[in-house]
Amino acid sequence: MLKLLKFLPTLPARLLQPVGASYLLIGLWTGVGAIATALDFPLVQVWDQQAQTRFFEVRGPIAAPQELVVLAMDERTDSQVRFFESATARPDFVQWLETSPWKRQAHAVVLQRLMAGGAKVVGIDVLFLDASSHGEQDDRELQQVLQRYRERIVLAAEYAEDTSQGFGISLSEPSPTLQIQPPLQIGYVNALPAADGRIHDLPGQYRQQVLASLGLTEIPAFSEAIAQIANPKLKPPKGEGIYFYGPSGRTFETISFWDVLDPQEWQRLQQRQVFKNKIVLVGATAESYQDFAAAPFAESFLYPSRMPGVEIHANAVATLLKDRAIAEGMPNFWVRGLFVLVFVGAIGLMTRLLRVSWQRLAFSMGIALGWVGIGYASFTYGQTVLPVVVPAGAIALNGITYFVSGTITEQLEKRRLRRTLERYVAPAIVQEILKQPDDYHSLLRGRKLKAAVLFSDIRSFTTISESMAAEHETEHLVEQLNTYLDAMVQAISEAGGTVDKFIGDAVMAEFGSPISQGEKEDAMNAVRAALKMRQALIELRDRWHQENRVLFFNGIGINYGELIAGNIGSERRLEYTVIGDTVNVASRVEGATKIWGTDILITKNVYDLVCDQVEASYLGEHAVKGHGATIPLYALICLKGESPTAYLKMRNELRRFLNWKPPLKS
C-alpha cells in the first residue's frame, strides 16, 4: 500500500514519458477495439465486410457447380433485335422482342424449349406484376406453359413499399392473369445490402431482419425456392453469407436468350445437351435493364464490372446446394469483444518482452499479418468468418506505438550515452558504438581484448607548478594546462583513440578499446596520435614562446598487448577503463623517455606491428619495474617518407632541458 501511495503522485509524469505514453496508447487501441467489436459499430461492420470482399478477390474465381446455367437477357439479344429491325427478311420471333417489355410469348417458347431440353428447374428472375400489354392471348400462352411445368418453375416476386395505408411493405406477386392451380412456386428477389453497400448475405437475412419484424406473411426467397426444388432434402444453411464463386460473365455457364429462340442455335444447344438436368436461371444482364448490385467480385479495382442480380441469385443457389454458406465464427458480439481484448492484450504483453524496437514492430506486424492469414484460411476453406480487421489493426497499432516510443526512448538514451562517451571517446568511435548500443553495454561488463595503450606526461610539471604557484600564477597555469590537454585530446580523438583518464597532467588513452579496427590499425592509430601530439606541442611551444610563457615538454610511451576493459570502480562511481600488465608497461615506457632523452618511445610489440610504416631508432633493452624481464624500446621518429625535423627539434630541445646524458650501459 505504501508503494502504491508513493507511485500514484508520479503517475502523470510517468505517462508523459515515451514509455508511459506508449502503454497508455496500447491500452487505448486494445480497449477501443474490444468495445467497438462488442457493440458492433457500423465502421467495424464495414471493415469486416471489406475484408471479406478482399478475401474473395485474393482467392480468385473458382469452378462453379456445373449444374447451374444462366440464361441471359443480354446485349447480344438486344443487338440482334436491332440488327433485324431494318431487315426485309427476319425470323418471326424477333417481333416478340421488339417491345419493352418483351411479349410473354417469348418467355413461353423459351420455357417450353428449356423443359424439352431436360432442365431440372427453371427460375425466372423477371417480375410479371401486371397483365401483358399485348393482350390476354399473350398471357395465356405463358400461363399454359407454367401450368404444364409448374413443379419445375419458380417465378420472381418482390416485397415493395406500400403507401396505400401509410408506410409499409407488401408482396408484389405475379399477375393474376398468370395464376394457376395449384399455385405456382414463387420466391422474393429482395436482398439486404450490408453496411459497405454490397450484397454479402443470403436472401434469408432479408426475411429475418425485415419481414419478421413487420409480421408479414413469409414466402421463400427466390434462390431458396429454386434450391428446394432441385434438392427436396436440402438442409438449412449453417450460415448467412453467400459463397461467391467469381466475377460476372466468367463464373457460370451463360447462354444468350437469343440462342434459345433462334432455331439453328437452339439445335446446337440441344446437340450439346446444355440444359439436361441443369438448374437454369433466366434474368437480365444487359445494361438497359439496370438490374445490377454491388457484391464481391464487382465494382472493385480488380473486378470493375457490376454483377447482375441473376448472377447473385446463381451464387446464392450454388451456396445452398453445396452447403457453403459462410457462418460467423463468433456469433455473439460480446464474445467477439472479449476475444479482441484478450487476444490483442496478450500479444501486446508478449511484444513487450522483446527489447529492440524494430523487433517489436516486426513481431507485431508478423502476428497481425498471420492473423489476417488465419482469417483468410478460415473464410476461404472453412466458410467461417473471424474478426480480422480490428484485432490485426490493433496489434499493428500496438507494434507501431512500441516502435515509435522505443525509437524516441533510444534516441534519448543515445543522446545521454553520447554525452557520456564523448568525454573520452573519439567522435567516430562514438558513432560506431551508438550504432550498436547493446554491444556497448555488454562491453561495460568487462572483457579481455588486445589494444594499444598510450601514456603522456609533462616533463618536470611538479617543479613548474610549484614555481608558478609561488609567483601567484595559478590561474595562468590551469589555463595553460587546459590548453595543452585540449590539444592532446584532439590529437588522440582525430587518430581514433579513447581518452581513458587524466591523472593530473598525464593523459592515458587506448586504441582498440572499446572498438577495435584490427591489431595493426590500432597500433598505427596510437603512433599517429603520438606524432600529432608532438606536432601540436611544437605549435603550442612556438605560441607560448611569443607570449613569454613557460614551455612544456612531454613524454609519450606506447605499448600493445592483452588487457581487461570494462566499467571499474565503486558502486557510486564507475569508469570505463583498462587494466593489466600492458597498461603498467606503457606507463613505465612513458617514464623511460627521460632516461633515453626522447619524447616518444614504443615497445617491440608496437614496433613489430608498424615497422613497415614508421621510422624508428632501436635504443636497446630496458628494465621495467615490476615486469621482471627487459623490454626492447624504439624511439619513434616519423612516418616513412616524412621529414624527421619535428623529431630532431623536440629531441634536441628536450635533452637541453633535461641536461640529458646517455644512460650507462650495463
Short mmCIF file of N, CA and C in Angstrom, two decimals, residues 447-454 510-513 518-520 522-523 558-565 578-586 602-609:
data_model
loop_
_atom_site.label_atom_id
_atom_site.label_comp_id
_atom_site.label_asym_id
_atom_site.label_seq_id
_atom_site.Cartn_x
_atom_site.Cartn_y
_atom_site.Cartn_z
N ARG A 447 35.71 -7.44 -20.40
CA ARG A 447 36.15 -8.50 -21.31
C ARG A 447 37.64 -8.34 -21.56
N LYS A 448 38.24 -9.43 -22.04
CA LYS A 448 39.65 -9.39 -22.43
C LYS A 448 39.74 -8.97 -23.88
N LEU A 449 40.76 -8.16 -24.17
CA LEU A 449 40.97 -7.74 -25.55
C LEU A 449 42.41 -7.30 -25.72
N LYS A 450 42.79 -7.06 -26.95
CA LYS A 450 44.11 -6.52 -27.25
C LYS A 450 43.95 -5.09 -27.73
N ALA A 451 44.82 -4.22 -27.24
CA ALA A 451 44.74 -2.81 -27.61
C ALA A 451 46.09 -2.16 -27.40
N ALA A 452 46.25 -0.99 -28.00
CA ALA A 452 47.44 -0.16 -27.77
C ALA A 452 47.11 0.84 -26.68
N VAL A 453 48.04 0.99 -25.72
CA VAL A 453 47.85 1.93 -24.61
C VAL A 453 48.91 3.02 -24.72
N LEU A 454 48.45 4.27 -24.62
CA LEU A 454 49.35 5.43 -24.72
C LEU A 454 49.30 6.21 -23.41
N GLU A 510 43.56 4.71 -25.04
CA GLU A 510 43.63 3.38 -25.66
C GLU A 510 43.21 3.48 -27.13
N PHE A 511 43.74 2.54 -27.89
CA PHE A 511 43.39 2.40 -29.30
C PHE A 511 43.05 0.93 -29.54
N GLY A 512 41.77 0.69 -29.85
CA GLY A 512 41.30 -0.70 -29.97
C GLY A 512 40.32 -1.05 -28.88
N SER A 513 40.04 -0.12 -27.98
CA SER A 513 39.05 -0.33 -26.93
C SER A 513 38.22 0.96 -26.81
N GLY A 518 41.37 -3.67 -35.74
CA GLY A 518 42.41 -4.63 -36.11
C GLY A 518 43.71 -4.28 -35.43
N GLU A 519 44.51 -5.29 -35.11
CA GLU A 519 45.74 -5.07 -34.34
C GLU A 519 46.65 -4.04 -34.99
N LYS A 520 46.93 -4.22 -36.27
CA LYS A 520 47.87 -3.33 -36.96
C LYS A 520 47.35 -1.90 -36.99
N ASP A 522 45.11 -0.51 -34.99
CA ASP A 522 45.07 0.06 -33.64
C ASP A 522 46.44 0.59 -33.25
N ALA A 523 47.48 -0.19 -33.52
CA ALA A 523 48.84 0.24 -33.18
C ALA A 523 49.23 1.47 -33.99
N ILE A 558 54.13 4.09 -25.60
CA ILE A 558 53.07 3.28 -26.22
C ILE A 558 53.43 1.81 -26.10
N ASN A 559 52.48 1.01 -25.67
CA ASN A 559 52.66 -0.45 -25.62
C ASN A 559 51.42 -1.10 -26.22
N TYR A 560 51.58 -2.32 -26.69
CA TYR A 560 50.45 -3.07 -27.26
C TYR A 560 50.42 -4.46 -26.63
N GLY A 561 49.20 -4.91 -26.28
CA GLY A 561 49.08 -6.25 -25.72
C GLY A 561 47.70 -6.51 -25.17
N GLU A 562 47.60 -7.59 -24.43
CA GLU A 562 46.30 -8.00 -23.88
C GLU A 562 46.01 -7.24 -22.59
N LEU A 563 44.75 -6.88 -22.42
CA LEU A 563 44.33 -6.18 -21.21
C LEU A 563 42.86 -6.50 -20.93
N ILE A 564 42.38 -5.99 -19.82
CA ILE A 564 40.97 -6.18 -19.43
C ILE A 564 40.30 -4.81 -19.46
N ALA A 565 39.15 -4.72 -20.15
CA ALA A 565 38.42 -3.46 -20.27
C ALA A 565 37.02 -3.62 -19.71
N VAL A 578 40.83 0.49 -18.59
CA VAL A 578 41.52 -0.77 -18.88
C VAL A 578 42.57 -1.01 -17.80
N ILE A 579 42.81 -2.28 -17.52
CA ILE A 579 43.82 -2.66 -16.53
C ILE A 579 44.60 -3.83 -17.07
N GLY A 580 45.77 -4.05 -16.49
CA GLY A 580 46.58 -5.19 -16.88
C GLY A 580 48.04 -4.81 -17.06
N ASP A 581 48.87 -5.81 -17.32
CA ASP A 581 50.31 -5.61 -17.45
C ASP A 581 50.64 -4.69 -18.62
N THR A 582 49.85 -4.77 -19.70
CA THR A 582 50.09 -3.90 -20.86
C THR A 582 50.01 -2.44 -20.47
N VAL A 583 49.06 -2.11 -19.59
CA VAL A 583 48.88 -0.74 -19.13
C VAL A 583 50.08 -0.31 -18.28
N ASN A 584 50.49 -1.19 -17.37
CA ASN A 584 51.62 -0.86 -16.49
C ASN A 584 52.89 -0.63 -17.29
N VAL A 585 53.12 -1.48 -18.29
CA VAL A 585 54.33 -1.33 -19.11
C VAL A 585 54.29 -0.01 -19.88
N ALA A 586 53.11 0.34 -20.44
CA ALA A 586 53.00 1.60 -21.17
C ALA A 586 53.35 2.79 -20.28
N ILE A 602 58.25 3.55 -28.13
CA ILE A 602 57.31 2.45 -28.39
C ILE A 602 58.00 1.14 -28.06
N THR A 603 57.21 0.16 -27.64
CA THR A 603 57.76 -1.16 -27.32
C THR A 603 57.90 -1.98 -28.59
N LYS A 604 58.57 -3.13 -28.45
CA LYS A 604 58.75 -4.01 -29.60
C LYS A 604 57.40 -4.53 -30.09
N ASN A 605 56.45 -4.74 -29.14
CA ASN A 605 55.12 -5.20 -29.56
C ASN A 605 54.49 -4.23 -30.55
N VAL A 606 54.68 -2.94 -30.29
CA VAL A 606 54.13 -1.92 -31.20
C VAL A 606 54.95 -1.88 -32.48
N TYR A 607 56.28 -1.88 -32.32
CA TYR A 607 57.16 -1.76 -33.48
C TYR A 607 56.92 -2.88 -34.48
N ASP A 608 56.74 -4.09 -34.00
CA ASP A 608 56.52 -5.22 -34.90
C ASP A 608 55.26 -5.04 -35.76
N LEU A 609 54.28 -4.31 -35.23
CA LEU A 609 53.03 -4.11 -35.97
C LEU A 609 53.11 -2.95 -36.96
#
